[in-house]
Coordinates of C-alpha atoms and ligand atoms in Angstrom, one line a residue:
M1249 CA -144.5 65.1 181.0
S1250 CA -143.7 65.2 177.3
N1251 CA -140.2 64.4 176.3
P1252 CA -139.3 66.2 173.1
T1253 CA -136.4 63.8 172.5
A1254 CA -138.8 60.8 172.5
T1255 CA -140.1 59.2 169.3
P1256 CA -143.6 60.3 168.5
V1257 CA -146.3 57.7 169.0
A1258 CA -148.1 59.2 166.0
S1259 CA -147.7 62.1 163.7
L1260 CA -149.3 64.0 160.9
A1261 CA -147.2 65.4 158.1
A1262 CA -148.4 68.0 155.6
I1263 CA -152.0 66.9 156.0
S1264 CA -154.8 68.4 153.9
K1265 CA -158.4 67.4 153.8
T1266 CA -161.1 68.5 151.4
Y1267 CA -164.6 67.3 151.8
G1268 CA -166.8 67.1 148.7
E1269 CA -165.9 68.0 145.1
G1270 CA -166.2 70.9 142.7
E1271 CA -168.3 73.8 143.9
M1272 CA -169.3 71.8 147.0
A1273 CA -165.7 71.3 148.1
V1274 CA -164.8 72.4 151.6
T1275 CA -161.1 72.5 152.6
A1276 CA -161.1 71.6 156.3
L1277 CA -157.3 71.2 156.7
S1278 CA -154.3 72.6 154.9
D1279 CA -150.7 71.6 155.4
A1280 CA -151.1 70.5 159.0
D1281 CA -148.2 69.0 160.9
L1282 CA -148.5 67.5 164.4
S1283 CA -146.6 65.0 166.4
I1284 CA -147.9 63.2 169.6
Y1285 CA -145.5 62.0 172.3
P1286 CA -145.8 59.3 174.9
G1287 CA -146.8 60.6 178.3
E1288 CA -148.1 63.9 177.2
I1289 CA -151.5 65.7 177.2
L1290 CA -151.8 67.7 174.0
L1291 CA -154.8 70.0 173.8
I1292 CA -156.2 71.0 170.4
E1293 CA -157.9 74.4 170.6
G1294 CA -159.6 76.5 168.0
P1295 CA -162.9 78.0 166.9
S1296 CA -165.9 76.0 165.8
G1297 CA -165.4 74.9 162.2
S1298 CA -161.6 75.3 162.3
G1299 CA -160.9 71.7 161.6
K1300 CA -160.3 70.1 165.0
T1301 CA -162.6 67.1 164.6
T1302 CA -161.2 66.5 161.1
L1303 CA -157.6 66.6 162.5
I1304 CA -158.3 64.2 165.4
S1305 CA -160.3 61.9 163.1
I1306 CA -157.4 61.6 160.7
L1307 CA -155.0 61.1 163.6
G1308 CA -157.2 58.2 164.9
L1309 CA -157.4 56.6 161.4
L1310 CA -161.1 57.2 161.2
L1311 CA -160.8 59.5 158.2
K1312 CA -158.3 59.5 155.3
P1313 CA -156.5 62.7 154.5
T1314 CA -156.7 64.1 151.0
T1315 CA -152.9 64.6 150.9
G1316 CA -150.1 64.2 153.4
A1317 CA -149.0 61.3 155.6
V1318 CA -150.0 59.7 158.9
F1319 CA -147.5 57.8 161.0
V1320 CA -148.3 55.5 163.9
D1321 CA -145.5 54.1 166.0
G1322 CA -143.0 55.1 163.3
R1323 CA -144.9 53.4 160.4
D1324 CA -146.5 55.2 157.5
V1325 CA -150.1 54.0 157.6
T1326 CA -151.4 56.5 155.0
A1327 CA -151.7 54.1 152.1
L1328 CA -152.8 51.0 154.1
H1329 CA -156.0 49.3 152.9
E1330 CA -159.2 49.8 155.0
R1331 CA -159.1 46.2 156.2
E1332 CA -155.7 46.7 157.8
L1333 CA -156.8 49.7 159.9
P1334 CA -159.0 48.1 162.6
A1335 CA -156.1 46.2 164.1
I1336 CA -153.9 49.3 164.2
R1337 CA -156.8 51.4 165.6
A1338 CA -157.4 48.7 168.3
R1339 CA -153.7 48.5 169.2
H1340 CA -153.0 52.2 169.4
F1341 CA -156.2 54.3 169.9
G1342 CA -158.9 54.7 172.4
F1343 CA -161.7 57.2 171.7
V1344 CA -163.7 59.4 174.0
F1345 CA -166.5 61.6 172.7
Q1346 CA -168.5 64.6 174.0
G1347 CA -171.8 62.6 174.1
F1348 CA -170.2 59.5 175.9
N1349 CA -171.8 57.2 173.3
L1350 CA -172.6 54.4 175.7
F1351 CA -175.1 51.7 174.9
P1352 CA -178.1 52.6 177.1
A1353 CA -179.3 49.1 177.6
L1354 CA -175.9 47.8 178.8
T1355 CA -174.4 48.3 182.2
A1356 CA -171.2 50.1 182.7
L1357 CA -169.4 46.8 182.9
E1358 CA -171.1 45.4 179.8
N1359 CA -170.3 48.6 177.8
V1360 CA -166.6 48.3 178.6
A1361 CA -166.5 44.5 178.0
L1362 CA -168.3 44.8 174.7
A1363 CA -165.8 47.4 173.5
I1364 CA -162.9 45.1 174.5
K1365 CA -164.5 42.2 172.6
M1366 CA -165.1 44.3 169.5
K1367 CA -161.4 45.3 169.6
H1368 CA -160.2 41.8 170.4
P1369 CA -162.8 39.2 169.5
R1370 CA -160.7 36.4 171.1
A1371 CA -160.1 38.2 174.4
K1372 CA -161.0 35.7 177.1
D1373 CA -160.7 38.1 180.1
A1374 CA -162.8 41.0 178.8
E1375 CA -165.0 41.0 181.9
L1376 CA -162.0 40.9 184.3
Q1377 CA -160.2 43.6 182.3
S1378 CA -163.4 45.7 182.4
R1379 CA -163.7 45.4 186.2
R1380 CA -160.1 46.5 186.6
L1381 CA -160.5 49.5 184.2
L1382 CA -163.7 50.6 185.9
A1383 CA -162.1 50.3 189.3
A1384 CA -159.1 52.4 188.0
V1385 CA -161.5 55.2 187.0
G1386 CA -163.1 55.1 190.4
L1387 CA -166.3 53.3 189.5
E1388 CA -166.0 50.0 191.4
T1389 CA -169.3 50.6 193.1
R1390 CA -171.1 51.6 189.9
M1391 CA -170.2 48.7 187.5
H1392 CA -173.7 47.3 187.3
H1393 CA -175.5 50.6 186.7
L1394 CA -177.1 51.5 183.4
P1395 CA -175.9 54.8 181.9
A1396 CA -179.2 56.4 182.8
N1397 CA -178.4 55.9 186.4
L1398 CA -175.0 57.5 186.2
S1399 CA -174.0 61.2 186.4
G1400 CA -172.4 62.9 183.4
G1401 CA -169.0 62.6 185.0
Q1402 CA -169.5 58.9 185.8
K1403 CA -170.6 58.3 182.2
Q1404 CA -167.5 59.9 180.9
R1405 CA -165.4 57.8 183.3
V1406 CA -167.1 54.7 181.8
A1407 CA -166.2 56.0 178.4
I1408 CA -162.6 56.5 179.4
A1409 CA -162.5 53.0 180.9
R1410 CA -163.9 51.7 177.6
A1411 CA -161.2 53.7 175.7
L1412 CA -158.5 52.1 177.8
G1413 CA -159.7 48.6 176.8
G1414 CA -157.1 46.8 174.9
D1415 CA -154.4 49.0 176.4
P1416 CA -154.0 51.6 173.6
T1417 CA -151.0 53.9 173.5
I1418 CA -153.0 57.0 172.6
I1419 CA -156.3 58.3 174.0
L1420 CA -158.2 60.7 171.7
G1421 CA -160.9 62.9 173.1
D1422 CA -163.1 65.1 170.9
E1423 CA -164.5 67.7 173.4
P1424 CA -164.8 65.0 176.1
T1425 CA -165.6 67.5 178.8
A1426 CA -168.0 69.8 176.8
A1427 CA -171.1 68.3 178.3
L1428 CA -169.8 68.4 181.9
D1429 CA -169.9 71.1 184.6
T1430 CA -166.6 72.7 185.4
K1431 CA -165.8 70.6 188.5
T1432 CA -166.7 67.4 186.8
A1433 CA -164.7 68.4 183.7
L1434 CA -161.6 69.1 185.8
G1435 CA -162.0 65.7 187.5
V1436 CA -162.1 64.0 184.1
M1437 CA -159.0 65.9 183.1
E1438 CA -157.2 64.9 186.3
L1439 CA -158.0 61.3 185.4
L1440 CA -156.6 61.7 181.9
R1441 CA -153.5 63.5 183.4
G1442 CA -152.9 60.4 185.5
L1443 CA -153.1 58.1 182.5
A1444 CA -150.5 60.2 180.8
T1445 CA -148.1 60.7 183.7
E1446 CA -148.4 57.3 185.4
Q1447 CA -149.0 55.0 182.4
G1448 CA -147.1 56.9 179.7
R1449 CA -150.1 57.1 177.4
A1450 CA -150.4 60.0 175.0
V1451 CA -153.6 61.9 175.5
V1452 CA -155.0 64.3 172.8
V1453 CA -158.0 66.4 173.7
V1454 CA -159.9 68.7 171.5
T1455 CA -161.5 71.5 173.5
H1456 CA -163.0 75.0 173.5
D1457 CA -162.2 75.4 177.2
P1458 CA -159.0 77.3 178.1
R1459 CA -159.5 76.1 181.7
L1460 CA -158.2 72.7 180.6
E1461 CA -154.8 74.2 179.7
R1462 CA -153.5 73.7 183.2
F1463 CA -153.5 70.0 182.6
A1464 CA -151.7 70.2 179.3
D1465 CA -148.1 69.7 178.3
R1466 CA -148.7 71.4 175.0
V1467 CA -151.5 73.3 173.3
A1468 CA -151.9 73.2 169.5
R1469 CA -154.0 76.0 168.1
V1470 CA -156.0 75.4 164.9
E1471 CA -157.4 78.3 162.9
D1472 CA -159.1 78.0 159.5
G1473 CA -157.7 74.5 158.8
R1474 CA -154.1 75.3 159.8
V1475 CA -152.1 74.4 162.9
V1476 CA -151.0 77.9 163.6
A1477 CA -149.0 77.4 166.8
V1478 CA -148.0 74.6 169.2
E1479 CA -147.1 76.0 172.6
T1480 CA -145.3 74.1 175.4
M1481 CA -147.0 74.8 178.7
R1482 CA -144.8 75.6 181.7
H1483 CA -147.4 74.9 184.4
A1484 CA -148.3 71.3 183.4
A1485 CA -149.8 69.5 186.4
Ligands
ADP212 P1 -164.3 71.7 164.3 O1 -164.2 70.3 164.9 O2 -163.1 72.5 164.6 O3 -165.6 72.4 164.6 P2 -164.5 70.3 161.7 O4 -163.3 69.5 161.5 O5 -165.7 69.5 162.2 O6 -164.2 71.5 162.7 O7 -164.9 71.0 160.4 C1 -164.0 71.7 159.6 C2 -164.7 72.2 158.3 O8 -165.0 71.1 157.5 C3 -166.0 73.0 158.6 O9 -166.1 74.0 157.6 C4 -167.1 71.9 158.4 O10 -168.3 72.5 158.0 C5 -166.4 71.1 157.3 N1 -166.9 69.6 157.4 C6 -166.7 68.8 158.4 N2 -167.1 67.6 158.2 C7 -167.6 67.6 156.9 C8 -168.3 66.7 156.1 N3 -168.4 65.4 156.4 N4 -168.7 67.1 154.8 C9 -168.5 68.4 154.4 N5 -167.9 69.3 155.2 C10 -167.5 69.0 156.4
MG213 MG1 -165.5 69.4 166.2

């Protein structure tokens, strides 16, 4: 459960983002504030084009805001040089995408191990860590399968195991359940719920799907580039 007295693991302050310049300029976000707390699931909902991907990309340090400040673990990281960001990303963020983004020629185990080695080139136990993570997401009997031989839900579990590599404090998902049927989507959300509740990770999920709200501690609503409301849910699982 989220604890509003806790220190945010990350926050956005007065963020704006404009893509392009002059007549081509598109303002994707204006004056957006959002804080993320350990142990919570925060959903980000809003219509297509409202700025959700831009928001979560700025939060995950994949994209620089035009104005405003990004804090990670209490530190203002807005003005850091590009070369300082990979280490902060690796320490704090794991990413899960709608399309899974697994390497098709690599097994589940190899996909997870490669991600760990990319985050931590000197990691000596990447394979052991990958086995543990895949077991934790219920895939101990599927570790040596290629993505083509896994179901959508299993692929997304591999992607979640990969995101957990390096033990990040925050898991960010951009419509991670959009390609899944309802039952599988709810299973993936249950898994994420466990990571938040049992491991204290902050989980931020962009979604169009109001059925996911039952898993959320809070729901942030984005409209036309603004965070128009942040609701605390009373029925969090
Ligand atoms: P959502 O994820 O809610 O669909 P996005 O954050 O992807 O919204 O997009 C917000 C707005 O910014 C949209 O108008 C979109 O067309 C625009 N946009 C997103 N990415 C770019 C980009 N790389 N260049 C120009 N405009 C973009
Ligand atoms: Mg999007």
